[in-house]
Coordinates of C-alpha atoms in Angstrom, one line a residue:
M1 CA 13.3 70.2 5.0
K2 CA 13.5 73.8 7.5
F3 CA 16.4 75.9 6.5
F4 CA 18.0 78.5 8.9
S5 CA 20.3 81.3 8.2
D6 CA 20.8 82.1 11.8
A7 CA 22.8 79.7 13.7
G8 CA 22.1 80.7 17.2
Q9 CA 18.5 80.3 16.6
F10 CA 19.3 77.2 14.6
L11 CA 21.0 75.3 17.1
E12 CA 18.3 76.1 20.0
R13 CA 16.3 74.0 17.4
V14 CA 17.8 71.4 16.6
Q15 CA 19.9 70.7 20.0
P16 CA 17.3 69.0 22.5
F17 CA 17.7 66.3 19.2
L18 CA 20.7 66.4 19.0
V19 CA 21.8 65.8 22.6
R20 CA 19.7 62.6 23.0
R21 CA 23.1 61.2 20.7
E22 CA 25.3 63.9 22.0
A23 CA 28.5 62.0 21.5
E24 CA 27.3 60.9 17.6
H25 CA 26.6 64.8 17.3
C26 CA 29.8 65.9 19.0
L27 CA 30.8 67.2 15.5
I28 CA 27.6 69.3 14.4
L29 CA 27.0 70.7 18.4
G30 CA 30.9 71.6 18.4
L31 CA 30.4 73.5 14.6
L32 CA 27.1 75.2 15.4
D33 CA 28.5 76.1 19.0
G34 CA 31.4 77.7 17.1
L35 CA 29.1 79.3 14.3
R36 CA 27.0 81.6 17.2
S37 CA 29.7 82.7 18.6
G38 CA 30.2 84.1 15.1
E39 CA 33.0 82.2 13.8
Q40 CA 34.0 81.0 10.2
F41 CA 34.3 77.1 9.1
G42 CA 34.1 77.9 5.4
A43 CA 34.4 80.2 2.3
A44 CA 30.6 80.7 2.3
P45 CA 27.5 80.9 4.6
P46 CA 26.9 77.7 6.4
L47 CA 23.9 75.5 5.1
M48 CA 21.4 74.8 8.2
A49 CA 18.7 72.9 7.8
S50 CA 16.3 70.6 9.7
V51 CA 13.9 68.1 9.0
E52 CA 10.8 68.0 10.9
E53 CA 7.7 65.4 11.7
R54 CA 4.8 66.6 13.6
D55 CA 7.0 69.5 14.7
E56 CA 9.6 67.1 16.1
V57 CA 13.0 67.6 14.7
A58 CA 13.5 64.3 12.7
A59 CA 17.0 65.4 10.9
V60 CA 20.1 68.1 11.2
V61 CA 21.6 69.0 8.6
L62 CA 24.8 71.4 7.9
M63 CA 27.3 71.9 5.7
T64 CA 29.9 74.5 6.3
P65 CA 31.1 75.1 2.4
P66 CA 33.5 73.7 1.3
H67 CA 33.7 71.2 3.6
N68 CA 31.6 67.9 3.5
L69 CA 27.3 67.6 4.1
I70 CA 27.0 66.3 8.0
L71 CA 24.1 64.4 8.8
S72 CA 22.5 63.7 12.5
W73 CA 21.3 60.5 13.1
T74 CA 17.9 59.8 11.5
A75 CA 15.2 56.8 12.1
A76 CA 13.9 56.7 9.0
D77 CA 15.1 55.7 5.4
S78 CA 12.4 58.4 4.4
T79 CA 13.8 61.1 6.0
L80 CA 16.8 60.9 4.1
I81 CA 15.3 61.0 1.0
A82 CA 13.8 64.0 1.6
I83 CA 17.1 65.3 2.6
A84 CA 19.1 64.2 -0.8
S85 CA 15.5 65.1 -2.9
E86 CA 15.1 68.9 -1.3
L87 CA 19.4 69.7 -1.4
H88 CA 19.1 68.1 -5.3
A89 CA 15.9 70.4 -6.4
N90 CA 17.7 73.4 -5.1
A91 CA 21.1 72.4 -7.0
V92 CA 22.8 72.4 -4.0
V93 CA 26.6 71.1 -4.6
L94 CA 27.9 68.5 -2.0
P95 CA 31.5 67.4 -2.1
G96 CA 30.7 64.7 -0.1
V97 CA 29.0 63.5 3.2
N98 CA 29.9 62.6 7.1
S99 CA 27.5 60.8 9.0
S100 CA 27.4 56.9 11.5
A101 CA 28.3 54.7 8.7
D102 CA 25.1 53.3 8.2
I103 CA 23.4 56.7 7.1
A104 CA 26.4 58.0 5.1
K105 CA 26.3 55.0 3.4
K106 CA 22.7 55.1 2.6
F107 CA 22.8 58.5 1.6
A108 CA 25.8 58.3 -0.6
L109 CA 23.7 55.9 -2.6
M110 CA 20.9 58.2 -3.0
W111 CA 22.9 61.0 -3.9
S112 CA 25.0 59.2 -6.8
E113 CA 21.7 57.8 -8.4
L114 CA 19.9 61.6 -8.1
S115 CA 23.1 63.5 -9.4
E116 CA 24.7 60.8 -11.6
C117 CA 27.5 61.1 -10.0
S118 CA 30.1 58.4 -8.3
Y119 CA 31.4 58.4 -4.6
R120 CA 34.2 56.6 -2.5
V121 CA 34.8 55.9 0.7
Q122 CA 36.6 59.1 2.0
M123 CA 37.3 58.3 5.9
A124 CA 36.4 55.5 7.8
Q125 CA 36.1 56.3 11.7
R126 CA 35.1 55.5 15.3
I127 CA 33.2 57.7 17.4
Y128 CA 34.4 57.2 21.5
Q129 CA 32.9 58.8 24.9
L130 CA 34.9 59.0 27.8
S131 CA 33.4 60.0 31.6
R132 CA 36.7 58.5 33.3
V133 CA 40.6 58.7 32.9
T134 CA 41.7 54.8 33.5
K135 CA 44.5 54.8 36.5
E136 CA 47.5 53.3 35.0
A137 CA 51.3 54.0 34.4
R138 CA 52.2 55.8 31.5
A139 CA 55.0 57.3 29.4
A140 CA 56.8 59.9 31.9
G141 CA 56.7 63.6 30.8
R142 CA 54.3 66.3 31.0
L143 CA 51.2 68.3 29.2
R144 CA 52.2 71.9 28.6
E145 CA 50.6 74.9 26.6
P146 CA 52.5 76.3 24.0
D147 CA 54.4 79.4 23.5
Q148 CA 55.7 81.4 20.7
S149 CA 59.0 79.4 20.3
D150 CA 56.9 76.0 19.6
E151 CA 55.0 78.0 16.6
P152 CA 57.8 76.7 14.1
L153 CA 57.1 73.4 15.7
L154 CA 53.1 73.3 15.9
R155 CA 52.7 74.8 12.2
E156 CA 55.1 71.2 10.8
W157 CA 53.3 69.1 13.3
R158 CA 49.6 70.5 11.6
A159 CA 50.6 70.2 8.4
A160 CA 51.3 66.6 8.9
F161 CA 48.4 65.8 10.8
S162 CA 46.4 67.1 7.8
M163 CA 48.6 65.1 5.5
E164 CA 48.6 62.0 6.8
A165 CA 45.0 61.7 8.4
E166 CA 42.7 64.0 6.1
G167 CA 44.8 62.9 2.8
M168 CA 45.4 66.6 2.2
D169 CA 47.8 67.7 -0.3
R170 CA 51.1 69.6 0.8
E171 CA 50.6 72.7 -0.5
Q172 CA 47.0 72.4 1.1
A173 CA 48.2 71.7 4.5
E174 CA 50.8 73.6 4.7
K175 CA 49.1 76.9 3.9
D176 CA 46.4 75.8 6.6
A177 CA 48.8 75.5 9.5
A178 CA 49.9 78.6 8.6
L179 CA 46.5 80.2 9.4
P180 CA 46.2 81.1 12.9
L181 CA 44.1 78.6 15.3
R182 CA 40.5 79.3 15.7
K183 CA 39.8 81.0 19.3
S184 CA 37.5 78.0 20.0
R185 CA 41.0 75.1 19.5
L186 CA 43.6 74.6 21.5
L187 CA 46.3 72.8 20.5
L188 CA 48.8 71.2 24.1
L189 CA 51.7 69.5 24.1
W190 CA 53.3 66.4 25.6
E191 CA 57.3 67.4 26.8
V192 CA 59.9 65.3 27.6
E193 CA 62.8 66.2 29.4
G194 CA 62.3 69.6 27.9
S195 CA 62.0 68.2 24.2
A196 CA 58.4 68.2 23.1
V197 CA 57.4 64.8 21.6
S198 CA 53.8 64.7 21.3
M199 CA 50.6 67.2 20.8
A200 CA 46.8 67.0 20.6
G201 CA 44.4 69.4 20.8
Y202 CA 40.6 70.0 21.7
S203 CA 37.7 71.8 20.1
G204 CA 33.7 71.5 19.8
R205 CA 32.1 72.6 23.0
T206 CA 29.3 70.8 23.2
P207 CA 26.1 70.9 26.1
N208 CA 27.7 68.5 28.6
G209 CA 31.8 67.0 27.1
I210 CA 34.3 68.8 24.2
R211 CA 35.9 66.8 21.4
V212 CA 39.5 66.0 21.5
A213 CA 41.6 66.0 18.0
W214 CA 44.8 67.0 16.3
V215 CA 46.7 63.8 18.0
Y216 CA 49.8 63.5 16.3
T217 CA 53.6 62.0 17.1
P218 CA 56.4 62.6 14.8
P219 CA 57.4 59.1 13.2
H220 CA 60.8 58.9 14.8
N221 CA 58.6 58.9 18.6
R222 CA 55.8 56.9 17.6
G223 CA 55.4 53.7 20.2
K224 CA 56.7 54.9 23.3
G225 CA 53.4 55.9 24.4
F226 CA 53.5 59.6 24.2
A227 CA 50.4 60.1 22.3
G228 CA 48.2 57.9 25.2
A229 CA 50.1 59.6 27.8
C230 CA 49.2 63.1 26.0
V231 CA 45.6 62.3 25.5
A232 CA 45.5 60.8 28.8
A233 CA 46.2 64.2 30.5
L234 CA 44.4 66.0 28.5
S235 CA 41.3 64.5 29.0
Q236 CA 42.0 64.5 32.5
K237 CA 42.3 67.8 32.0
L238 CA 39.2 68.4 30.7
L239 CA 36.8 66.9 32.8
D240 CA 38.7 68.9 35.8
D241 CA 37.8 71.8 33.6
G242 CA 34.3 70.8 34.7
H243 CA 33.3 68.3 30.8
K244 CA 31.2 65.9 31.7
F245 CA 32.5 63.9 28.8
C246 CA 35.4 63.6 26.1
F247 CA 34.8 62.5 22.4
L248 CA 37.5 61.2 20.1
Y249 CA 37.6 60.7 16.3
T250 CA 39.8 57.5 15.4
D251 CA 40.7 56.7 12.2
L252 CA 39.2 52.3 11.8
A253 CA 42.0 51.2 10.0
N254 CA 44.8 51.9 13.3
A255 CA 44.1 49.2 15.6
I256 CA 47.0 50.6 17.2
S257 CA 45.4 53.9 18.5
N258 CA 41.7 52.5 18.8
H259 CA 43.2 50.1 21.6
V260 CA 45.4 53.0 23.2
Y261 CA 42.6 54.9 24.0
Q262 CA 40.2 52.4 25.0
K263 CA 43.1 51.6 27.5
I264 CA 43.1 55.4 28.3
G265 CA 39.1 54.8 29.3
Y266 CA 37.2 55.6 25.8
E267 CA 34.3 53.8 25.1
L268 CA 33.1 52.7 21.5
V269 CA 29.8 55.1 20.7
T270 CA 29.6 54.1 16.9
D271 CA 31.2 54.0 13.6
A272 CA 30.9 56.9 11.0
S273 CA 32.3 57.4 7.8
G274 CA 32.7 59.8 5.1
Y275 CA 31.9 60.2 1.2
S276 CA 33.6 62.4 -0.9
F277 CA 31.6 63.0 -4.6
S278 CA 32.8 63.5 -8.0

């Protein structure tokens, strides 16, 4: 493994490899774009490494502590073994791992055998890519940027999203929601007759796209098509702004949201998983 301390140099080295599967690697690419711009995503310096064979990148490794290790796609199990062995030899503490479903599962098993820890599925997700928003009737309303008066509502919804979608406890969710958004993140609201009813945001630029995230509708407004309308309008805005693609992670267990996003024009790329270690 080759370790890097400079995010710009790291991105320059690994981007050609990552962009071959841009949707699958949209999280890594987006984080590296932010790190290169000076953003901080964790409490400690990031772990950035590549595995190279014959001077070609074969895998990419990124961790922004205290968050999970993120692994790129790789063709060979031997590469995963090399990553696990190197990290273990360097006494790296891993809270968990995120990657495409097959790779995450294999690495979790390897790591549990090396470190004698247990592991469990933390999240099962699906990655989608959109290049064109479908034309069809959607819920009434309009997409708008929030103003200062919306701050209390956004804090409430950000905390609710973190608890519901990320499994975060209330105390930590409310603490995180009270922090200012990073400059690379933007949240927008779907408004109906003067009232905000849903939100969605975007972050993590890639060479050709950007990731849609933080889609949240409070329970009393669900089932009315607001989230779908919000995501459709936001996705169209991002395409109009010059992005070729929009990427999206969904909860694999939520059949309704997966169906809604496909109706908007999002196409399945791959399944992804997160495992936690203990």
